[in-house]
Amino acid sequence: MKEVSERMNLKFGEVEGAYVIFSVRNINEGMRVSFYNLTQIYSKFNLYEEGSTDYRKAAQILHDFCLTANEDTGYTVSVWFDN
């Protein structure tokens, strides 16, 4: 079974059915913002039940992706997971 971080999809803009973070400008405040958002995402998709052991890795992936946001990409990020 793939880890949650391996199934995570990220895209700038709004994707139907995804968890949408409307402003990632504050992501520069550090990993605590990514951990907060990831907690909300895990809750929405019931990912805690899967016993994921790669929470920190998933938070780092989210953080790194959000750091690439700029005026061209926009500051809205959608997150969803493959089965």
PDB file of C-alpha atoms in Angstrom:
ATOM      1  CA  MET A   1       0.000   0.000   0.000  1.00  0.00           C
ATOM      2  CA  LYS A   2       1.350   3.420  -0.967  1.00  0.00           C
ATOM      3  CA  GLU A   3       2.035   5.960   1.749  1.00  0.00           C
ATOM      4  CA  VAL A   4      -0.144   9.060   1.866  1.00  0.00           C
ATOM      5  CA  SER A   5       2.713  11.270   0.632  1.00  0.00           C
ATOM      6  CA  GLU A   6       3.052   9.065  -2.465  1.00  0.00           C
ATOM      7  CA  ARG A   7      -0.665   9.419  -3.248  1.00  0.00           C
ATOM      8  CA  MET A   8      -0.843  13.180  -2.647  1.00  0.00           C
ATOM      9  CA  ASN A   9      -1.607  15.411  -5.642  1.00  0.00           C
ATOM     10  CA  LEU A  10      -0.996  19.154  -5.623  1.00  0.00           C
ATOM     11  CA  LYS A  11      -2.079  21.742  -8.149  1.00  0.00           C
ATOM     12  CA  PHE A  12      -2.369  25.503  -8.247  1.00  0.00           C
ATOM     13  CA  GLY A  13      -5.962  26.663  -8.543  1.00  0.00           C
ATOM     14  CA  GLU A  14      -9.207  25.063  -7.434  1.00  0.00           C
ATOM     15  CA  VAL A  15      -9.897  21.398  -8.213  1.00  0.00           C
ATOM     16  CA  GLU A  16     -13.358  19.988  -7.562  1.00  0.00           C
ATOM     17  CA  GLY A  17     -13.401  17.516  -4.673  1.00  0.00           C
ATOM     18  CA  ALA A  18      -9.987  18.606  -3.423  1.00  0.00           C
ATOM     19  CA  TYR A  19      -9.064  20.368  -0.206  1.00  0.00           C
ATOM     20  CA  VAL A  20      -8.429  23.961  -1.279  1.00  0.00           C
ATOM     21  CA  ILE A  21      -6.018  26.278   0.495  1.00  0.00           C
ATOM     22  CA  PHE A  22      -7.016  29.739  -0.697  1.00  0.00           C
ATOM     23  CA  SER A  23      -3.893  31.655   0.285  1.00  0.00           C
ATOM     24  CA  VAL A  24      -0.498  30.058   0.679  1.00  0.00           C
ATOM     25  CA  ARG A  25       1.280  33.400   1.105  1.00  0.00           C
ATOM     26  CA  ASN A  26       1.710  32.671   4.828  1.00  0.00           C
ATOM     27  CA  ILE A  27       3.464  29.382   4.099  1.00  0.00           C
ATOM     28  CA  ASN A  28       6.738  31.285   4.434  1.00  0.00           C
ATOM     29  CA  GLU A  29       6.079  31.367   8.168  1.00  0.00           C
ATOM     30  CA  GLY A  30       7.433  27.846   8.253  1.00  0.00           C
ATOM     31  CA  MET A  31       6.401  24.264   8.588  1.00  0.00           C
ATOM     32  CA  ARG A  32       3.834  24.955  11.303  1.00  0.00           C
ATOM     33  CA  VAL A  33       1.456  26.332   8.659  1.00  0.00           C
ATOM     34  CA  SER A  34       1.953  23.196   6.535  1.00  0.00           C
ATOM     35  CA  PHE A  35       1.332  20.958   9.554  1.00  0.00           C
ATOM     36  CA  TYR A  36      -1.854  22.887  10.354  1.00  0.00           C
ATOM     37  CA  ASN A  37      -3.119  22.593   6.765  1.00  0.00           C
ATOM     38  CA  LEU A  38      -2.163  18.924   6.588  1.00  0.00           C
ATOM     39  CA  THR A  39      -4.106  18.238   9.791  1.00  0.00           C
ATOM     40  CA  GLN A  40      -7.188  19.750   8.149  1.00  0.00           C
ATOM     41  CA  ILE A  41      -6.572  17.776   4.946  1.00  0.00           C
ATOM     42  CA  TYR A  42      -6.107  14.456   6.788  1.00  0.00           C
ATOM     43  CA  SER A  43      -9.347  15.098   8.638  1.00  0.00           C
ATOM     44  CA  LYS A  44     -11.320  15.867   5.458  1.00  0.00           C
ATOM     45  CA  PHE A  45     -10.145  12.701   3.700  1.00  0.00           C
ATOM     46  CA  ASN A  46     -10.173  10.445   6.815  1.00  0.00           C
ATOM     47  CA  LEU A  47      -6.486   9.677   6.367  1.00  0.00           C
ATOM     48  CA  TYR A  48      -5.805   9.172  10.080  1.00  0.00           C
ATOM     49  CA  GLU A  49      -7.576   5.825   9.863  1.00  0.00           C
ATOM     50  CA  GLU A  50      -4.979   4.567   7.411  1.00  0.00           C
ATOM     51  CA  GLY A  51      -2.249   4.824  10.028  1.00  0.00           C
ATOM     52  CA  SER A  52       0.042   6.857   7.799  1.00  0.00           C
ATOM     53  CA  THR A  53       3.578   7.000   9.089  1.00  0.00           C
ATOM     54  CA  ASP A  54       4.768   9.676   6.691  1.00  0.00           C
ATOM     55  CA  TYR A  55       2.967  12.731   8.070  1.00  0.00           C
ATOM     56  CA  ARG A  56       6.189  14.781   8.266  1.00  0.00           C
ATOM     57  CA  LYS A  57       7.133  13.833   4.698  1.00  0.00           C
ATOM     58  CA  ALA A  58       3.692  14.834   3.409  1.00  0.00           C
ATOM     59  CA  ALA A  59       3.941  18.158   5.262  1.00  0.00           C
ATOM     60  CA  GLN A  60       7.360  18.809   3.703  1.00  0.00           C
ATOM     61  CA  ILE A  61       6.024  18.067   0.207  1.00  0.00           C
ATOM     62  CA  LEU A  62       3.112  20.452   0.778  1.00  0.00           C
ATOM     63  CA  HIS A  63       5.442  23.110   2.179  1.00  0.00           C
ATOM     64  CA  ASP A  64       7.925  22.848  -0.714  1.00  0.00           C
ATOM     65  CA  PHE A  65       5.145  23.018  -3.306  1.00  0.00           C
ATOM     66  CA  CYS A  66       3.578  26.077  -1.692  1.00  0.00           C
ATOM     67  CA  LEU A  67       6.931  27.868  -1.644  1.00  0.00           C
ATOM     68  CA  THR A  68       6.855  27.868  -5.461  1.00  0.00           C
ATOM     69  CA  ALA A  69       3.662  29.962  -5.488  1.00  0.00           C
ATOM     70  CA  ASN A  70       3.976  33.354  -7.122  1.00  0.00           C
ATOM     71  CA  GLU A  71       1.906  35.904  -9.017  1.00  0.00           C
ATOM     72  CA  ASP A  72       1.897  33.695 -12.135  1.00  0.00           C
ATOM     73  CA  THR A  73       0.742  30.481 -10.410  1.00  0.00           C
ATOM     74  CA  GLY A  74      -1.562  32.223  -7.979  1.00  0.00           C
ATOM     75  CA  TYR A  75      -1.738  31.519  -4.263  1.00  0.00           C
ATOM     76  CA  THR A  76      -4.521  28.935  -4.237  1.00  0.00           C
ATOM     77  CA  VAL A  77      -3.499  25.276  -3.899  1.00  0.00           C
ATOM     78  CA  SER A  78      -5.664  22.157  -4.219  1.00  0.00           C
ATOM     79  CA  VAL A  79      -4.720  18.901  -2.513  1.00  0.00           C
ATOM     80  CA  TRP A  80      -6.251  15.473  -3.197  1.00  0.00           C
ATOM     81  CA  PHE A  81      -5.205  11.829  -3.025  1.00  0.00           C
ATOM     82  CA  ASP A  82      -5.164   8.851  -5.355  1.00  0.00           C
ATOM     83  CA  ASN A  83      -6.696   5.623  -4.046  1.00  0.00           C
TER      84      ASN A  83
END
